[in-house]
PDB file of C-alpha atoms in Angstrom:
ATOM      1  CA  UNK T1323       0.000   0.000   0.000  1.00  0.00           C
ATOM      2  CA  UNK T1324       1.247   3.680  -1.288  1.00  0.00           C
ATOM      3  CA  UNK T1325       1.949   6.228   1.611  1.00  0.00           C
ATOM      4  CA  UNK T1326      -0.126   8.543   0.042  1.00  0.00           C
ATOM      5  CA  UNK T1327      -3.340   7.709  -2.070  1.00  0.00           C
ATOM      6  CA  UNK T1328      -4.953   9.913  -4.698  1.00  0.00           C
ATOM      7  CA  UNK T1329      -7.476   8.777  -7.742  1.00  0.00           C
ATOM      8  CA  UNK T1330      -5.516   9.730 -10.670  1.00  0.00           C
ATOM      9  CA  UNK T1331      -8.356  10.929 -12.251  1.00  0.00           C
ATOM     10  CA  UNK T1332      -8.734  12.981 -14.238  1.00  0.00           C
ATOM     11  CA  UNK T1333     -11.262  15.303 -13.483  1.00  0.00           C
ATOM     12  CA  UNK T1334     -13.383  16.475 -16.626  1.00  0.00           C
ATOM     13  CA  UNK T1335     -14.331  19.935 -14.951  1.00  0.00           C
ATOM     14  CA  UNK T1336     -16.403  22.640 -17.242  1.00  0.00           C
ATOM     15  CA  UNK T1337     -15.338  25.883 -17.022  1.00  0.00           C
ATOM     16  CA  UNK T1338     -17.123  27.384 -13.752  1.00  0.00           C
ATOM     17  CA  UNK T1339     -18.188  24.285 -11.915  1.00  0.00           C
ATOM     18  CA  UNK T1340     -16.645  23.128  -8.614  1.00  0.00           C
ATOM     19  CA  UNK T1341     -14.693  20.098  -7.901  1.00  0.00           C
ATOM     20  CA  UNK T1342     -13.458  18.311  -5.087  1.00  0.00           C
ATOM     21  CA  UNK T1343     -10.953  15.140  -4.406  1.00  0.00           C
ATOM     22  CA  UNK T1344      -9.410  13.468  -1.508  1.00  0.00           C
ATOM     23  CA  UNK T1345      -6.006  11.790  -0.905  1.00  0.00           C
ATOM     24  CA  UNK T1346      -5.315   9.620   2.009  1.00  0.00           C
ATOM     25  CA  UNK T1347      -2.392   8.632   4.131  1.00  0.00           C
ATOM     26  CA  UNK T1348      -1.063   6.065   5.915  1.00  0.00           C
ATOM     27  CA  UNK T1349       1.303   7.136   8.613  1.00  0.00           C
ATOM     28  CA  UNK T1350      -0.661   8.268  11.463  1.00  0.00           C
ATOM     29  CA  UNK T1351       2.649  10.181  12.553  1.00  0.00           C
ATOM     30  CA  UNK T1352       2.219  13.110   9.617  1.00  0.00           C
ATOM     31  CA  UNK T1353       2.283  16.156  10.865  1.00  0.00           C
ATOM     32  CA  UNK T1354       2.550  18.232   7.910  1.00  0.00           C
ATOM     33  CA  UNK T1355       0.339  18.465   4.642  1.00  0.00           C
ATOM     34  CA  UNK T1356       0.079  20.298   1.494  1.00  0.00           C
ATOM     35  CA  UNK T1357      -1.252  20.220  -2.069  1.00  0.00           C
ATOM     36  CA  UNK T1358       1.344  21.476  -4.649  1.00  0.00           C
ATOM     37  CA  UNK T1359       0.078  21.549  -8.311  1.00  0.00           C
ATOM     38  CA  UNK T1360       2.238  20.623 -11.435  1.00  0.00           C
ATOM     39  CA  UNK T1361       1.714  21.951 -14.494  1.00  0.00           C
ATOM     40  CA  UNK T1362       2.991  19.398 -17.872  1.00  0.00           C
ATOM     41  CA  UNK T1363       6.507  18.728 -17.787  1.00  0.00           C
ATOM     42  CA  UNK T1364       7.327  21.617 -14.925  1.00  0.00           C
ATOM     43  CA  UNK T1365       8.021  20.963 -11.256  1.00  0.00           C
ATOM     44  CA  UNK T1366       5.562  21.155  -8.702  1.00  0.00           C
ATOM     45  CA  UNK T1367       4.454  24.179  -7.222  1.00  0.00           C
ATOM     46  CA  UNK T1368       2.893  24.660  -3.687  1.00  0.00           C
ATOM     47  CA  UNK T1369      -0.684  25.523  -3.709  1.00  0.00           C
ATOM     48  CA  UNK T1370      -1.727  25.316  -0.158  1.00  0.00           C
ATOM     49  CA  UNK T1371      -0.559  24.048   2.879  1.00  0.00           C
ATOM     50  CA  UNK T1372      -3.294  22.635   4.656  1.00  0.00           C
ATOM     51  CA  UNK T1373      -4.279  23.348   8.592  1.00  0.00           C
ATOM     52  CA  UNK T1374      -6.654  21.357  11.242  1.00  0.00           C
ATOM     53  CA  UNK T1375      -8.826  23.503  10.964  1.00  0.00           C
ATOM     54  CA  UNK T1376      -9.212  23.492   7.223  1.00  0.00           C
ATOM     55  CA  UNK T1377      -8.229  26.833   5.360  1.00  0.00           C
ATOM     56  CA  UNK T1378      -9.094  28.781   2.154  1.00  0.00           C
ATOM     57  CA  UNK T1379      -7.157  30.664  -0.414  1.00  0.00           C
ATOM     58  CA  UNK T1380      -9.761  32.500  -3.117  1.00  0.00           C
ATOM     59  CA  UNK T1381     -11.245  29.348  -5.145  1.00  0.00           C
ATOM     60  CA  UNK T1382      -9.410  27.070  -2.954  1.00  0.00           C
ATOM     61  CA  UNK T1383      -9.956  25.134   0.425  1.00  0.00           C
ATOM     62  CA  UNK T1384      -8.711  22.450   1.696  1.00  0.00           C
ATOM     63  CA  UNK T1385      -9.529  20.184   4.671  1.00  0.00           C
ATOM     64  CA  UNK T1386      -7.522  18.115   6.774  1.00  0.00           C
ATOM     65  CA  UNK T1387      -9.374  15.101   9.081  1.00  0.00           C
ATOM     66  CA  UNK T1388      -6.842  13.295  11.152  1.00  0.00           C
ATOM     67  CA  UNK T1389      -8.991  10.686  12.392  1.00  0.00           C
ATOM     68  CA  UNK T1390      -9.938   9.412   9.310  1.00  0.00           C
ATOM     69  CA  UNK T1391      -6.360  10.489   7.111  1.00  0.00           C
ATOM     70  CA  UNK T1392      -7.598  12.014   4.393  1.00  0.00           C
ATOM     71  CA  UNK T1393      -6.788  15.697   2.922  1.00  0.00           C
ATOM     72  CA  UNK T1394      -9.474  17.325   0.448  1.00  0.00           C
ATOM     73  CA  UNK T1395      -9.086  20.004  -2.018  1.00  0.00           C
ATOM     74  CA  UNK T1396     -12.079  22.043  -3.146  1.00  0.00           C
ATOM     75  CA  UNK T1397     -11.980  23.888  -6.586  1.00  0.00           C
ATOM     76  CA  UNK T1398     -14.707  26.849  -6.907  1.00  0.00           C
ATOM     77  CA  UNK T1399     -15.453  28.598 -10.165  1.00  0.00           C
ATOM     78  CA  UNK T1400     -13.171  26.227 -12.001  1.00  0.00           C
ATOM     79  CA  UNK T1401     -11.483  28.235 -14.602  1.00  0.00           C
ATOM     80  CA  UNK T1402      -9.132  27.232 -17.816  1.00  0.00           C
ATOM     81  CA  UNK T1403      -5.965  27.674 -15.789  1.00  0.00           C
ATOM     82  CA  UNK T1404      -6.759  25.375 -12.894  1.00  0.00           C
ATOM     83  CA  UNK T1405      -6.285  22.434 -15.540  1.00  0.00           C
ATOM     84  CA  UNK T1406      -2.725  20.130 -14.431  1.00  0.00           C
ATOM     85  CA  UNK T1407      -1.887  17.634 -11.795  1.00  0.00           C
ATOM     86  CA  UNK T1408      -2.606  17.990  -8.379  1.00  0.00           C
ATOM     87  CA  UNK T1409      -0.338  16.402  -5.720  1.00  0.00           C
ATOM     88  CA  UNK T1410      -1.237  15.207  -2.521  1.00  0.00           C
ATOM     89  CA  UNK T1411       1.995  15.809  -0.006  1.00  0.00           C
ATOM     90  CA  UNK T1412       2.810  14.699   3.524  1.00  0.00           C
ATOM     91  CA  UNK T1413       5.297  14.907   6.029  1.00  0.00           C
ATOM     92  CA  UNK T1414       6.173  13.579   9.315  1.00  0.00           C
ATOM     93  CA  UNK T1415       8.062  16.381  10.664  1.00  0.00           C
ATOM     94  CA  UNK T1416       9.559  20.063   9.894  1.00  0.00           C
ATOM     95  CA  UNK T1417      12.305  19.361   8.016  1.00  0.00           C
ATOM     96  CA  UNK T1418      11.705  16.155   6.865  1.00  0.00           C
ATOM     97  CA  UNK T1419      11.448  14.366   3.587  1.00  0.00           C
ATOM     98  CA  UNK T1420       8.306  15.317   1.714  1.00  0.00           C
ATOM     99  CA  UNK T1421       6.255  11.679   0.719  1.00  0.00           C
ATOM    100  CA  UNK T1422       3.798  13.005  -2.589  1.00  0.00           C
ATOM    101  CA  UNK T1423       0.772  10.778  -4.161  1.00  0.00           C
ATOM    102  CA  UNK T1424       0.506  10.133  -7.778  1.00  0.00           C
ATOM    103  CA  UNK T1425      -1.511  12.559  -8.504  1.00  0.00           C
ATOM    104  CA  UNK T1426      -5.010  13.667  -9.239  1.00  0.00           C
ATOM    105  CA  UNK T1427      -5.503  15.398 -12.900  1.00  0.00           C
ATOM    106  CA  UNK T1428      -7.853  17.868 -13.268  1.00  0.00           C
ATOM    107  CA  UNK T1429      -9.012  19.015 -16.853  1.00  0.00           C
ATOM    108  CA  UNK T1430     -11.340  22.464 -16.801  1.00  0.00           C
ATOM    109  CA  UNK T1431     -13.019  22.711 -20.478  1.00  0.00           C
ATOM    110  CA  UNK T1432     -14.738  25.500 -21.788  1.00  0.00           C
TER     111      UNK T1432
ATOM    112  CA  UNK Q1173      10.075  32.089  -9.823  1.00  0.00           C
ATOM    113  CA  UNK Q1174      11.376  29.726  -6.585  1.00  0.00           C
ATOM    114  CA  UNK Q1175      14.856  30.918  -7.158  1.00  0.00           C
ATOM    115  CA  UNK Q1176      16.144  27.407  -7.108  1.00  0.00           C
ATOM    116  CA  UNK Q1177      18.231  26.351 -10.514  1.00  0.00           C
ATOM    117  CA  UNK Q1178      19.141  23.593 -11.775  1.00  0.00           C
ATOM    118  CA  UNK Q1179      21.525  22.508 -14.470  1.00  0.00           C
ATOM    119  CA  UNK Q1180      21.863  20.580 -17.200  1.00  0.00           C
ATOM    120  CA  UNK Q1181      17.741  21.208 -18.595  1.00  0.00           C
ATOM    121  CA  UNK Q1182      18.133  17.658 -20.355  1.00  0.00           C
ATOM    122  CA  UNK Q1183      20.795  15.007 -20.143  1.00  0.00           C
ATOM    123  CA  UNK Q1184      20.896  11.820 -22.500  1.00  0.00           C
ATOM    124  CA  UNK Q1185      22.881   9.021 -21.034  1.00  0.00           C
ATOM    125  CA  UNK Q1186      23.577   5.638 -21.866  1.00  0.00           C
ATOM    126  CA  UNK Q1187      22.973   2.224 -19.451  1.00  0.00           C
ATOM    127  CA  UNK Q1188      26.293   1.945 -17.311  1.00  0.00           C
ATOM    128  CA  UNK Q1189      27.443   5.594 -17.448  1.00  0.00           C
ATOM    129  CA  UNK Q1190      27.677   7.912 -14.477  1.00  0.00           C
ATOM    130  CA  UNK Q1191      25.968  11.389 -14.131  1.00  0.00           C
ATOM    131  CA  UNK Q1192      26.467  14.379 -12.048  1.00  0.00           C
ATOM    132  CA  UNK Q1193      23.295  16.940 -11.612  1.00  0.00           C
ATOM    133  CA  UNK Q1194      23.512  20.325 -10.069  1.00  0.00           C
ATOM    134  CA  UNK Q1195      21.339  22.424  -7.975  1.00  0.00           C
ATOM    135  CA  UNK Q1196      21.607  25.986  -6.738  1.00  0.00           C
ATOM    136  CA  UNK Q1197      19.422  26.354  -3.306  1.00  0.00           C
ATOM    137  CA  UNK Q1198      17.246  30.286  -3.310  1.00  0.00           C
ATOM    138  CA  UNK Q1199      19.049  32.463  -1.625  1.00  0.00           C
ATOM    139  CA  UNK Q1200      18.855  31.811   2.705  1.00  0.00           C
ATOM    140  CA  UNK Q1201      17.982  28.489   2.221  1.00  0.00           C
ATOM    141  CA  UNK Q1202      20.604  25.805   3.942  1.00  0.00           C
ATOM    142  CA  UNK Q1203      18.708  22.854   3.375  1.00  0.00           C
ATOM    143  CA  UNK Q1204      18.430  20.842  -0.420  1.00  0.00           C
ATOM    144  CA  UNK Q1205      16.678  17.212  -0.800  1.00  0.00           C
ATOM    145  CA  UNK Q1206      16.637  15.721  -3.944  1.00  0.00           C
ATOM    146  CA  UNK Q1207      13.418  13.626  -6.268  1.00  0.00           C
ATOM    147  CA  UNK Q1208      13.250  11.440  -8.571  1.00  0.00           C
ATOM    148  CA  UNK Q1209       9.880  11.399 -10.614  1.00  0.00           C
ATOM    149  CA  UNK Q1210       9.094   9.047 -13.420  1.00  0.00           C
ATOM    150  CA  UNK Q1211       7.111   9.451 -16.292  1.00  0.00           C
ATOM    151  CA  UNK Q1212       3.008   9.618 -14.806  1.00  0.00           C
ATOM    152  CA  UNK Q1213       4.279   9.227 -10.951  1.00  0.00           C
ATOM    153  CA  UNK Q1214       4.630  11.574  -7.945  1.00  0.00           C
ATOM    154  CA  UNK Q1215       8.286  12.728  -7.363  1.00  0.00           C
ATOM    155  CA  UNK Q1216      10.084  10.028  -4.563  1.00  0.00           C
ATOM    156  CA  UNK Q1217      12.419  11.187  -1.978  1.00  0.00           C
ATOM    157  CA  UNK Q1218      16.238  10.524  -2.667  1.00  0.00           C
ATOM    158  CA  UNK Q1219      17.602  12.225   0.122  1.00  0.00           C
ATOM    159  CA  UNK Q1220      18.812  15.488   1.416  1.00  0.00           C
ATOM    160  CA  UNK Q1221      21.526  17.544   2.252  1.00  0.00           C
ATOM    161  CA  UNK Q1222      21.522  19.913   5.552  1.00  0.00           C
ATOM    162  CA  UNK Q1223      24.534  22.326   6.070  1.00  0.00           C
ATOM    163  CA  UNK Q1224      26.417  19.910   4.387  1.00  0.00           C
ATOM    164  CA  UNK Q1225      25.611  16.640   6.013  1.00  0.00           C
ATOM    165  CA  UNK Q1226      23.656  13.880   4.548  1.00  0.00           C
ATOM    166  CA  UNK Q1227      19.870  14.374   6.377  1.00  0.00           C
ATOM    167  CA  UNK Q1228      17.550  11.330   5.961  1.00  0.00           C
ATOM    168  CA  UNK Q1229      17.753   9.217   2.829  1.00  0.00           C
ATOM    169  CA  UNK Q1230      14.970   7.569   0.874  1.00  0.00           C
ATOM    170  CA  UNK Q1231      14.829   3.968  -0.505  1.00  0.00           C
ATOM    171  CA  UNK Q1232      17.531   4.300  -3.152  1.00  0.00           C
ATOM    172  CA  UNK Q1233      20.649   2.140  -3.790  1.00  0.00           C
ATOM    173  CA  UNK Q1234      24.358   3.635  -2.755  1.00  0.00           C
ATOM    174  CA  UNK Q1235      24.726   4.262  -6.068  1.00  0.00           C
ATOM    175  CA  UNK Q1236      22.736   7.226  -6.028  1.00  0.00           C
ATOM    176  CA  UNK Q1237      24.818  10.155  -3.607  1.00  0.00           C
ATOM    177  CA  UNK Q1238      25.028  13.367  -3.381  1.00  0.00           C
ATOM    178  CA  UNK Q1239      26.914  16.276  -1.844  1.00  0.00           C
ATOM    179  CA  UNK Q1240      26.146  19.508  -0.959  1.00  0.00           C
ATOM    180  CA  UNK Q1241      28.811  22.672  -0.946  1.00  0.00           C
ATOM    181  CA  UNK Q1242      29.343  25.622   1.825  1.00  0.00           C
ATOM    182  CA  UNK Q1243      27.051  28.169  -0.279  1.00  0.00           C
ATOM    183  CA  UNK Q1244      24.523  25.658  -0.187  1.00  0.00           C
ATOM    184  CA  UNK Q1245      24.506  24.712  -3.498  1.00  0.00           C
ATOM    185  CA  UNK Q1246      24.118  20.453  -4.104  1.00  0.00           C
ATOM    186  CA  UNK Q1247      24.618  17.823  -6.390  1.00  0.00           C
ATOM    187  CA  UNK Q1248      23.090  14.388  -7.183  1.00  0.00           C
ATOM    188  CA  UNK Q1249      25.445  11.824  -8.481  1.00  0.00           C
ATOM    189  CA  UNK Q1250      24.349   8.354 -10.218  1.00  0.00           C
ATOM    190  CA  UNK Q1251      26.664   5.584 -10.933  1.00  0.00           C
ATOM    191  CA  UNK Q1252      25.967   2.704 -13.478  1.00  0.00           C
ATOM    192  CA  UNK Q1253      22.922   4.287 -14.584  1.00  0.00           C
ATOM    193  CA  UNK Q1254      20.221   1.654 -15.517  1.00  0.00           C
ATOM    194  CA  UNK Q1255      16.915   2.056 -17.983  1.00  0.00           C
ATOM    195  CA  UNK Q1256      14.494   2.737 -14.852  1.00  0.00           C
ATOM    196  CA  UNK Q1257      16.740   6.035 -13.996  1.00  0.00           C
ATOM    197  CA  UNK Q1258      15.118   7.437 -16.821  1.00  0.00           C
ATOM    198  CA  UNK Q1259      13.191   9.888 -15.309  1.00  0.00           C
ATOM    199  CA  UNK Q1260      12.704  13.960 -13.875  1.00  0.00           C
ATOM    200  CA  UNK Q1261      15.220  15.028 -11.061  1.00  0.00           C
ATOM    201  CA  UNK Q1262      13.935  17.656  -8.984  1.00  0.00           C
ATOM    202  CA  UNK Q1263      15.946  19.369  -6.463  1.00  0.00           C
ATOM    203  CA  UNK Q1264      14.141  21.464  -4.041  1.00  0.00           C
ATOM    204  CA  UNK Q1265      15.712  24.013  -1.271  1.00  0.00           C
ATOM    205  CA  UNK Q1266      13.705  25.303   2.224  1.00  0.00           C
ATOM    206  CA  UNK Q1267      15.180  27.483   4.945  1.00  0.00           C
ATOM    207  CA  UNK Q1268      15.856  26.596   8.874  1.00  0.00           C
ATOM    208  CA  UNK Q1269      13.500  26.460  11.054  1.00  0.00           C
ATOM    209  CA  UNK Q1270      10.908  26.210   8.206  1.00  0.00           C
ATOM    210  CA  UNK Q1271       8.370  24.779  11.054  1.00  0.00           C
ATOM    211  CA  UNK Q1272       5.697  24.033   8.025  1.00  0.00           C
ATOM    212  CA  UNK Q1273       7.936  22.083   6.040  1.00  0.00           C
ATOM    213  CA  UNK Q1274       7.571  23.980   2.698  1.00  0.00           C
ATOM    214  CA  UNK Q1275      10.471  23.301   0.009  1.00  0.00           C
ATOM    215  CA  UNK Q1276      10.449  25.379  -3.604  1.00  0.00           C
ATOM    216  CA  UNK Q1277      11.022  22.816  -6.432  1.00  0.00           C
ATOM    217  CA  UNK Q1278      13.736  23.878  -9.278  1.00  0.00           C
ATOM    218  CA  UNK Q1279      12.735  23.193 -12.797  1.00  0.00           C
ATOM    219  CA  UNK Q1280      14.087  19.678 -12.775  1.00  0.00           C
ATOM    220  CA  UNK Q1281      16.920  17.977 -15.134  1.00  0.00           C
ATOM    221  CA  UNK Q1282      14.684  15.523 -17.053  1.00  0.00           C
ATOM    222  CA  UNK Q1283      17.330  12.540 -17.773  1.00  0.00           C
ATOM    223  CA  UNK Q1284      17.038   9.853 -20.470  1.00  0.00           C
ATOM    224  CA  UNK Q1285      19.233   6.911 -20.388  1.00  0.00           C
ATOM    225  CA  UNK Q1286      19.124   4.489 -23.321  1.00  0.00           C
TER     226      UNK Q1286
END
């Protein structure tokens, strides 16, 4: 079993809709989490880290529930640009390696 | 832009050569760990470098090491390169004390080896 689980999707999202996915991890011991984003052939790029108490940036939120180990991201008012990969990432302390999921792809069509 | 560079772009290698990749940490940032992402997969942990010292190490053979210089800067060495080394190499640098854990991804040397 993978550290980190993600559906690979993808996502057909039209332009202006909402979606949402979940990862899940395996190591009750994380402490840190994050969704970075990676555009075609580019590195990944942090979106979000993501808080116990859940937190929002513009058309994003994402949740964190620790009893169940799964981390959600919420896409509002999907738009053209949101369209690449979305990684799941985990880690068990400050400082410490960074353990990513596969990936979730999310396509946004007009 | 992260600030974080990384040389060569591309590299094209052949089974049972050696290869040295090179990463520049953004400026302030002491601390460089190293991925390896293949082709449809999430980038997997190599290892990584803290003021110089070796900090935690994936599940990699020895022939994968690195190193990592006084300004920081790091690089990823691979011996007998194999098929399955084919992949993107993504160095990525975060400062001290960074108590969330974020680390700024380079633009990646995307190795072939034939």
């Amino acid at each position: 079993r993978k550290e980190v689980e993600q559906d690979p999707g993808p996502f057909n999202v039209p332009e202006g809709a909402t979606v949402a996915f979940n990862c899940t991890y395996s190591n009750s011991a994380s402490q840190s989490f994050f969704w970075y984003r990676q555009d075609c052939r580019k590195e990944p790029k942090l979106l979000m880290s993501v808080y116990s108490s859940g937190n929002e940036d513009g058309r994003f939120t994402a949740q964190l529930n620790r009893a169940s180990q799964y981390i959600s991201l919420l896409i509002r008012d999907s738009k053209l640009s949101d369209s690449a990969t979305y990684l799941c990432v985990v880690s068990k302390a400050a400082g410490n390696k960074l353990t990513f999921g596969g990936g979730t792809r999310v396509l946004v069509k007009p | 832009e992260t600030g974080v560079t990384q040389s060569p772009t591309h590299l094209i290698k052949t089974r049972g050569q050696q290869v040295t990749l090179r990463c520049s940490s953004q400026s302030g940032h002491n601390t460089v760990s190293w991925y390896q992402q293949a082709l449809g997969q999430g980038p997997q942990f190599i290892f990584q470098y803290y003021r110089e010292e070796e900090n935690g190490r994936g599940n990699f053979p020895p022939r994968f090491s690195g190193l990592q210089f006084p300004n920081y800067s790091s690089e990823l060495n691979v011996n007998a390169l194999e098929l399955d080394d084919s992949a993107l190499y993504l160095c990525a640098s975060s400062p001290t004390g960074n108590a969330y854990n974020e680390q700024f991804f380079g633009p990646g040397t995307r190795l072939t080896v034939l």
